[in-house]
Amino acid sequence: NVFAGYAAIEGRMANVVIADEPAPANHVAISLDGFRTLGIVPALGRGFLPEEYRRGSDNVVVVTDDFWRTRLHADPAVLDREILIDQQSCKVVGVLRPGQLIPFRFQGDVYRPLFFELGPRDRFGPGIHVVGRLRPGVSPEVARAALATVQFPSLPQIQASSIAEREPV
């Protein structure tokens, strides 16, 4: 009852290629309500649809205005254009506003839908950053007190010798 919404992101290393040319970019995966929580509305196109938060349907991107101008040559017909991210073809569905304010840890050039899919080698899961938007009338002190009551499950202890036995160095 303290937060109106949450935004989570995971910064990822990725190869971005546009028209067979590498395009250096910070790639960020953002949660379903991330743009809404941060008050971000694309200037061109749209944000992500709920159904795009599944593997196989996540081949869409929202790019920053700067990336659009420098890497996509401010092409007014950029929507539906294909770019490659880690050798996966992705369709541009939105472009952010010029000078869009984005919290530091949430800044990127290319945004994709965030979803979690842990495999056997992902012992500790992804490294994510989360921010919450307070409900109207809720003070930061009340939010801190509510967060102080959150209990996370304990993680199993893994001995260094068992890790070395299972994973080649």
mmCIF file with all atom_site columns, C-alpha atoms in Angstrom, residues 14 37 53 83 110 118 120 140 162:
data_model
loop_
_atom_site.group_PDB
_atom_site.id
_atom_site.type_symbol
_atom_site.label_atom_id
_atom_site.label_alt_id
_atom_site.label_comp_id
_atom_site.label_asym_id
_atom_site.label_entity_id
_atom_site.label_seq_id
_atom_site.pdbx_PDB_ins_code
_atom_site.Cartn_x
_atom_site.Cartn_y
_atom_site.Cartn_z
_atom_site.occupancy
_atom_site.B_iso_or_equiv
_atom_site.pdbx_formal_charge
_atom_site.auth_seq_id
_atom_site.auth_comp_id
_atom_site.auth_asym_id
_atom_site.auth_atom_id
_atom_site.pdbx_PDB_model_num
ATOM 1 C CA . ALA A 1 14  ? 24.949 -7.044  -26.033 1.00 0.00 ? 14  ALA A CA 1
ATOM 2 C CA . THR A 1 37  ? 6.376  3.949   -13.215 1.00 0.00 ? 37  THR A CA 1
ATOM 3 C CA . TYR A 1 53  ? 7.332  -10.037 -21.924 1.00 0.00 ? 53  TYR A CA 1
ATOM 4 C CA . ILE A 1 83  ? 18.150 -4.117  -35.797 1.00 0.00 ? 83  ILE A CA 1
ATOM 5 C CA . VAL A 1 110 ? 18.284 0.381   -26.361 1.00 0.00 ? 110 VAL A CA 1
ATOM 6 C CA . LEU A 1 118 ? 16.786 -18.951 -14.560 1.00 0.00 ? 118 LEU A CA 1
ATOM 7 C CA . PRO A 1 120 ? 20.904 -24.414 -13.886 1.00 0.00 ? 120 PRO A CA 1
ATOM 8 C CA . PRO A 1 140 ? 9.742  8.578   2.356   1.00 0.00 ? 140 PRO A CA 1
ATOM 9 C CA . SER A 1 162 ? 31.949 -27.595 -4.539  1.00 0.00 ? 162 SER A CA 1
#
